């Protein structure tokens, strides 16, 4: 079953009560520094080898679910040479 099927079943499952249990959209994006270059929306290979990476997850109405960043190999600052 794909994600859409899982969401449909969650929404229709009577043990979760009446009505729609899905209250908002959710979106996520990753970014990082890979090979000295800033990259948006890292794929798995880039993420696993990135010097630094971060993830941002928010609801459709702008509420923050998660902000997570890690210097996997090399810490960075706003004054890094890649800017």
Short mmCIF file of C-alpha atoms in Angstrom, two decimals:
data_model
loop_
_atom_site.label_atom_id
_atom_site.label_comp_id
_atom_site.label_asym_id
_atom_site.label_seq_id
_atom_site.Cartn_x
_atom_site.Cartn_y
_atom_site.Cartn_z
CA UNK A 1 0.00 0.00 0.00
CA UNK A 2 1.35 3.43 -0.93
CA UNK A 3 1.19 6.56 1.21
CA UNK A 4 -2.11 7.71 -0.27
CA UNK A 5 -3.73 4.39 0.60
CA UNK A 6 -2.37 4.58 4.15
CA UNK A 7 -3.70 8.10 4.60
CA UNK A 8 -7.11 7.09 3.24
CA UNK A 9 -7.32 4.16 5.64
CA UNK A 10 -6.27 6.31 8.60
CA UNK A 11 -8.90 8.86 7.68
CA UNK A 12 -11.63 6.23 7.35
CA UNK A 13 -10.67 4.10 10.37
CA UNK A 14 -13.58 4.13 12.86
CA UNK A 15 -11.34 3.55 15.89
CA UNK A 16 -10.00 7.09 15.42
CA UNK A 17 -13.42 8.62 15.98
CA UNK A 18 -15.77 10.47 13.71
CA UNK A 19 -14.65 12.94 11.09
CA UNK A 20 -11.42 13.74 9.38
CA UNK A 21 -8.32 13.06 11.49
CA UNK A 22 -6.11 14.69 8.88
CA UNK A 23 -6.22 18.36 9.81
CA UNK A 24 -3.62 20.00 7.58
CA UNK A 25 -1.07 19.42 4.84
CA UNK A 26 2.56 18.73 5.74
CA UNK A 27 5.63 19.55 3.64
CA UNK A 28 9.32 18.90 4.21
CA UNK A 29 12.55 19.99 2.52
CA UNK A 30 16.21 19.27 3.11
CA UNK A 31 19.25 21.34 2.31
CA UNK A 32 22.94 21.00 2.91
CA UNK A 33 26.49 21.53 1.82
CA UNK A 34 27.64 18.70 -0.42
CA UNK A 35 31.13 18.76 -1.91
CA UNK A 36 31.49 22.41 -0.88
CA UNK A 37 28.32 23.43 -2.75
CA UNK A 38 24.97 24.43 -1.21
CA UNK A 39 22.25 21.98 -2.34
CA UNK A 40 18.48 22.19 -1.91
CA UNK A 41 16.40 18.99 -1.62
CA UNK A 42 19.24 16.54 -1.06
CA UNK A 43 18.76 13.03 -2.39
CA UNK A 44 19.85 10.04 -0.30
CA UNK A 45 23.38 9.87 -1.74
CA UNK A 46 23.95 13.60 -1.18
CA UNK A 47 22.41 13.53 2.31
CA UNK A 48 24.53 10.59 3.44
CA UNK A 49 27.73 12.29 2.24
CA UNK A 50 26.93 15.95 3.01
CA UNK A 51 29.29 18.06 5.08
CA UNK A 52 26.27 19.69 6.71
CA UNK A 53 22.54 19.11 6.30
CA UNK A 54 19.25 20.42 7.66
CA UNK A 55 15.59 19.42 7.46
CA UNK A 56 12.56 21.66 7.74
CA UNK A 57 9.01 20.31 8.20
CA UNK A 58 5.97 22.60 8.37
CA UNK A 59 2.20 22.43 8.21
CA UNK A 60 0.19 23.98 5.40
CA UNK A 61 -0.74 26.93 7.60
CA UNK A 62 2.90 27.70 8.45
CA UNK A 63 3.36 25.99 11.82
CA UNK A 64 6.75 24.39 12.44
CA UNK A 65 6.84 20.65 13.07
CA UNK A 66 10.61 20.15 12.92
CA UNK A 67 13.79 22.12 12.31
CA UNK A 68 16.89 19.96 12.51
CA UNK A 69 20.43 20.65 11.38
CA UNK A 70 23.65 18.72 11.76
CA UNK A 71 27.28 19.37 10.90
CA UNK A 72 27.91 15.78 9.79
CA UNK A 73 31.53 16.43 8.82
CA UNK A 74 32.28 20.16 8.87
CA UNK A 75 30.59 22.94 10.87
CA UNK A 76 29.67 26.02 8.86
CA UNK A 77 28.84 29.66 9.41
CA UNK A 78 27.22 32.47 7.45
CA UNK A 79 30.66 33.62 6.31
CA UNK A 80 31.71 30.33 4.65
CA UNK A 81 33.49 30.68 1.32
CA UNK A 82 30.63 29.03 -0.63
CA UNK A 83 28.42 32.10 -0.11
#
